[in-house]
Short mmCIF file of C-alpha atoms and ligand atoms in Angstrom, two decimals:
data_model
loop_
_atom_site.label_atom_id
_atom_site.label_comp_id
_atom_site.label_asym_id
_atom_site.label_seq_id
_atom_site.Cartn_x
_atom_site.Cartn_y
_atom_site.Cartn_z
CA MET A 30 11.05 26.78 12.93
CA THR A 31 7.26 26.49 12.99
CA THR A 32 5.39 29.10 15.00
CA ARG A 33 1.90 28.12 16.07
CA SER A 34 -0.76 30.79 16.52
CA ALA A 35 -4.28 30.43 17.91
CA PRO A 36 -6.48 28.11 15.80
CA GLN A 37 -8.48 29.87 13.11
CA PRO A 38 -11.75 28.73 11.55
CA ALA A 39 -11.09 26.75 8.36
CA PRO A 40 -11.53 28.80 5.18
CA PRO A 41 -14.20 27.57 2.77
CA ALA A 42 -12.81 24.83 0.52
CA ALA A 43 -11.38 26.49 -2.58
CA PRO A 44 -12.08 24.69 -5.85
CA ARG A 45 -8.78 23.32 -7.14
CA ALA A 46 -7.77 23.89 -10.70
CA ASP A 47 -6.05 20.53 -11.01
CA TYR A 48 -9.15 18.29 -10.88
CA PRO A 49 -10.11 16.58 -14.15
CA ALA A 50 -12.83 18.38 -16.12
CA GLY A 51 -16.30 16.98 -15.52
CA CYS A 52 -15.22 14.69 -12.68
CA GLN A 53 -17.49 13.71 -9.80
CA VAL A 54 -16.19 13.60 -6.23
CA LEU A 55 -16.94 10.11 -4.91
CA PHE A 56 -15.12 10.27 -1.57
CA THR A 57 -13.84 13.40 0.13
CA GLY A 58 -10.57 13.52 2.00
CA ASP A 59 -12.55 13.47 5.26
CA GLU A 60 -14.48 10.36 4.23
CA ILE A 61 -11.23 8.68 3.23
CA ARG A 62 -9.70 9.54 6.61
CA GLU A 63 -12.65 7.92 8.40
CA ALA A 64 -12.37 4.80 6.24
CA VAL A 65 -8.63 4.53 6.91
CA GLU A 66 -9.27 4.87 10.66
CA ARG A 67 -11.79 2.03 10.51
CA LEU A 68 -9.39 -0.13 8.49
CA GLY A 69 -6.63 0.61 10.99
CA ASP A 70 -8.88 -0.66 13.79
CA GLU A 71 -9.66 -3.82 11.81
CA VAL A 72 -5.98 -4.51 11.09
CA ARG A 73 -5.04 -3.95 14.74
CA ALA A 74 -7.83 -6.30 15.85
CA THR A 75 -6.52 -8.97 13.46
CA TYR A 76 -2.81 -8.88 14.34
CA GLY A 77 -2.73 -7.59 17.90
CA ARG A 78 0.93 -7.18 18.92
CA ASP A 79 2.28 -9.55 16.25
CA GLU A 80 4.93 -8.05 14.02
CA LEU A 81 3.56 -7.05 10.62
CA THR A 82 5.34 -6.62 7.29
CA ILE A 83 3.49 -4.17 5.09
CA VAL A 84 4.18 -4.55 1.37
CA VAL A 85 2.97 -1.48 -0.51
CA VAL A 86 2.00 -1.95 -4.13
CA LEU A 87 3.55 1.01 -5.94
CA HIS A 88 2.72 3.49 -7.10
CA GLY A 89 -1.02 3.62 -6.47
CA GLY A 90 -0.95 2.16 -2.94
CA LEU A 91 1.58 4.67 -1.65
CA VAL A 92 -0.73 7.37 -0.26
CA PHE A 93 -3.12 4.87 1.33
CA ALA A 94 -0.28 2.86 2.89
CA ALA A 95 1.34 6.00 4.30
CA ASP A 96 -1.89 6.90 6.08
CA LEU A 97 -2.82 3.35 7.11
CA MET A 98 0.54 2.51 8.68
CA ARG A 99 0.29 5.54 10.96
CA ARG A 100 -2.94 4.08 12.39
CA LEU A 101 -1.11 0.89 13.43
CA ASP A 102 0.90 0.34 16.57
CA MET A 103 2.33 -3.19 16.29
CA PRO A 104 6.03 -3.72 15.48
CA MET A 105 6.24 -3.06 11.75
CA ARG A 106 8.47 -3.59 8.74
CA LEU A 107 7.94 -2.05 5.33
CA GLY A 108 8.58 -3.33 1.83
CA VAL A 109 7.40 -2.46 -1.65
CA ALA A 110 6.32 -4.24 -4.81
CA LEU A 111 5.91 -2.66 -8.20
CA ALA A 112 2.94 -3.41 -10.40
CA SER A 113 1.75 -1.78 -13.56
CA SER A 114 -1.02 -2.83 -15.86
CA TYR A 115 -2.30 0.39 -17.40
CA ARG A 116 -0.50 1.71 -20.44
CA GLY A 117 -0.33 5.23 -21.87
CA ALA A 118 -3.68 6.88 -22.25
CA ALA A 119 -5.70 3.70 -21.80
CA THR A 120 -8.00 3.04 -18.88
CA SER A 121 -8.19 -0.65 -19.73
CA PRO A 122 -5.50 -3.03 -18.55
CA GLY A 123 -2.43 -3.76 -20.63
CA GLU A 124 0.07 -6.49 -19.90
CA LEU A 125 0.56 -7.01 -16.17
CA GLN A 126 4.07 -6.52 -14.84
CA VAL A 127 4.97 -7.15 -11.20
CA GLN A 128 8.31 -6.86 -9.51
CA MET A 129 9.12 -7.57 -5.87
CA HIS A 130 11.46 -5.31 -3.95
CA PRO A 131 14.83 -7.11 -4.21
CA GLY A 132 15.78 -8.69 -0.92
CA LEU A 133 12.25 -8.46 0.49
CA ASP A 134 12.44 -10.73 3.52
CA VAL A 135 9.03 -12.24 4.22
CA ALA A 136 9.83 -15.85 5.17
CA GLY A 137 7.96 -16.77 8.36
CA ARG A 138 6.39 -13.30 8.61
CA HIS A 139 2.84 -11.95 8.56
CA VAL A 140 2.49 -9.90 5.37
CA LEU A 141 -0.17 -7.32 4.58
CA LEU A 142 -0.28 -6.34 0.90
CA VAL A 143 -1.60 -2.79 0.59
CA ASP A 144 -2.97 -1.50 -2.71
CA ASP A 145 -5.16 1.31 -3.95
CA ILE A 146 -7.87 -0.64 -5.76
CA LEU A 147 -8.92 -4.21 -6.41
CA ASP A 148 -10.25 -4.37 -9.96
CA THR A 149 -9.86 -7.59 -11.97
CA GLY A 150 -7.76 -8.98 -9.09
CA ARG A 151 -4.91 -10.07 -11.38
CA THR A 152 -2.29 -7.86 -9.73
CA LEU A 153 -2.95 -8.83 -6.13
CA LEU A 154 -3.42 -12.49 -7.00
CA ARG A 155 0.01 -12.55 -8.67
CA LEU A 156 1.66 -10.67 -5.80
CA ARG A 157 -0.02 -12.80 -3.15
CA ASP A 158 1.21 -15.97 -4.86
CA SER A 159 4.75 -14.54 -5.15
CA ILE A 160 4.79 -13.73 -1.44
CA ARG A 161 3.38 -17.12 -0.50
CA ALA A 162 6.14 -18.70 -2.58
CA LEU A 163 8.65 -16.85 -0.37
CA ASP A 164 7.25 -18.80 2.61
CA ALA A 165 5.42 -15.97 4.34
CA ARG A 166 3.60 -17.09 7.50
CA SER A 167 0.40 -15.38 6.33
CA VAL A 168 -0.58 -13.03 3.50
CA ARG A 169 -3.60 -10.73 3.73
CA LEU A 170 -4.82 -8.00 1.39
CA ALA A 171 -5.89 -4.45 2.18
CA THR A 172 -7.41 -2.34 -0.57
CA LEU A 173 -8.85 1.11 -0.21
CA VAL A 174 -11.37 0.59 -3.02
CA ASP A 175 -13.00 -2.56 -4.39
CA LYS A 176 -14.69 -2.87 -7.80
CA PRO A 177 -16.16 -6.38 -7.44
CA SER A 178 -18.12 -6.26 -10.70
CA ARG A 179 -14.85 -6.32 -12.66
CA ARG A 180 -13.30 -9.32 -10.92
CA ILE A 181 -11.67 -12.02 -13.05
CA ALA A 182 -9.31 -13.61 -10.52
CA PRO A 183 -10.84 -15.51 -7.57
CA LEU A 184 -9.81 -13.06 -4.89
CA GLN A 185 -11.31 -11.06 -2.02
CA ALA A 186 -9.61 -8.44 0.11
CA ASP A 187 -9.39 -9.01 3.86
CA PHE A 188 -9.69 -5.25 4.51
CA THR A 189 -11.72 -2.97 2.19
CA GLY A 190 -12.39 0.75 2.52
CA PHE A 191 -15.03 1.41 -0.15
CA THR A 192 -16.94 -0.64 -2.71
CA ILE A 193 -17.81 1.07 -6.00
CA PRO A 194 -19.46 0.19 -9.31
CA ASP A 195 -17.48 0.07 -12.55
CA LEU A 196 -16.11 3.63 -12.64
CA PHE A 197 -12.59 4.85 -13.39
CA ILE A 198 -11.35 6.81 -10.40
CA VAL A 199 -8.33 8.99 -9.67
CA GLY A 200 -6.89 10.84 -6.70
CA TYR A 201 -5.39 9.82 -3.33
CA GLY A 202 -2.64 7.87 -5.09
CA LEU A 203 -4.66 6.70 -8.10
CA ASP A 204 -3.58 8.06 -11.45
CA TRP A 205 -4.76 8.51 -14.97
CA ASN A 206 -1.71 8.53 -17.21
CA GLU A 207 0.46 9.41 -14.15
CA ARG A 208 -1.69 12.44 -13.30
CA TYR A 209 -3.97 13.23 -10.36
CA ARG A 210 -2.25 11.07 -7.73
CA ASN A 211 -1.99 14.14 -5.50
CA LEU A 212 -5.71 14.98 -5.32
CA PRO A 213 -6.92 14.77 -1.69
CA ASP A 214 -10.32 13.37 -2.78
CA ILE A 215 -11.19 10.34 -4.89
CA VAL A 216 -13.04 11.40 -8.05
CA ALA A 217 -14.63 9.51 -10.93
CA LEU A 218 -13.71 10.50 -14.47
CA PRO A 219 -16.64 11.06 -16.80
CA PRO A 220 -17.00 8.09 -19.16
CA GLY A 221 -14.85 8.67 -22.24
CA GLY A 222 -13.83 12.26 -21.57
CA GLY A 223 -12.93 15.18 -19.38
CA ARG A 224 -9.35 14.12 -18.83
P1 5GP B 23 -6.29 -5.38 -11.17
O1 5GP B 23 -5.07 -6.22 -11.37
O2 5GP B 23 -7.06 -5.69 -9.92
O3 5GP B 23 -7.19 -5.40 -12.38
O4 5GP B 23 -5.83 -3.91 -11.18
C1 5GP B 23 -5.29 -3.34 -10.17
C2 5GP B 23 -4.61 -2.06 -10.60
O5 5GP B 23 -5.19 -1.45 -11.74
C3 5GP B 23 -4.78 -1.10 -9.46
O6 5GP B 23 -3.79 -1.27 -8.50
C4 5GP B 23 -4.69 0.22 -10.20
O7 5GP B 23 -3.34 0.56 -10.34
C5 5GP B 23 -5.30 -0.07 -11.55
N1 5GP B 23 -6.72 0.34 -11.57
C6 5GP B 23 -7.81 -0.46 -11.58
N2 5GP B 23 -8.95 0.27 -11.58
C7 5GP B 23 -8.57 1.56 -11.56
C8 5GP B 23 -9.29 2.80 -11.51
O8 5GP B 23 -10.53 2.91 -11.48
N3 5GP B 23 -8.52 3.93 -11.49
C9 5GP B 23 -7.16 3.89 -11.53
N4 5GP B 23 -6.54 5.05 -11.52
N5 5GP B 23 -6.46 2.75 -11.55
C10 5GP B 23 -7.15 1.60 -11.56
MG1 MG B 24 -2.16 -0.22 -8.42
#
């Protein structure tokens, strides 16, 4: 059972030991919360009371999608897709692999693909085409972060939280070598080190 006492002033933020060495905080948890609220408003204004099928791109989109979906109040279904393009210790893309949740039922439905970051655009372009091929009624893209300077595929997100230059970021779902997904802030790794 949870017992609630009178609210206390928040303690000063303690530095966490699990942040990468030499990293720079780009967006705090509070700034991310505000961005997700704004995106929630935009998504609600777009779909109204229409049913929405959210397809979360795992693993990076998981934290963002969990927060975004709780800002939405239309009838909702949830599916997942798996994408991986970074290999081992590299921060440059390897071979792209995407896999749709077996049995994902999107025919005739409005689909919102939710991912952590739009970089070259290859992942979301491939997933969008796969979902279109399943006869979805509409497919839109929501990304928390956009790195437009890196784009290869002709693709724009319909809903974007933040736009950044060409930095490698971790936290709030984004990993480096499967680490740091649990950081509440989004931080940039120092170029070539500090990991
Ligand atoms: P894209 O196909 O757009 O090049 O890549 C998308 C995926 O690459 C993202 O969903 C994410 O998993 C990964 N990615 C791209 N840029 C970054 C970055 O700065 N940090 C991390 N952690 N992952 C990234
Ligand atoms: Mg991803």
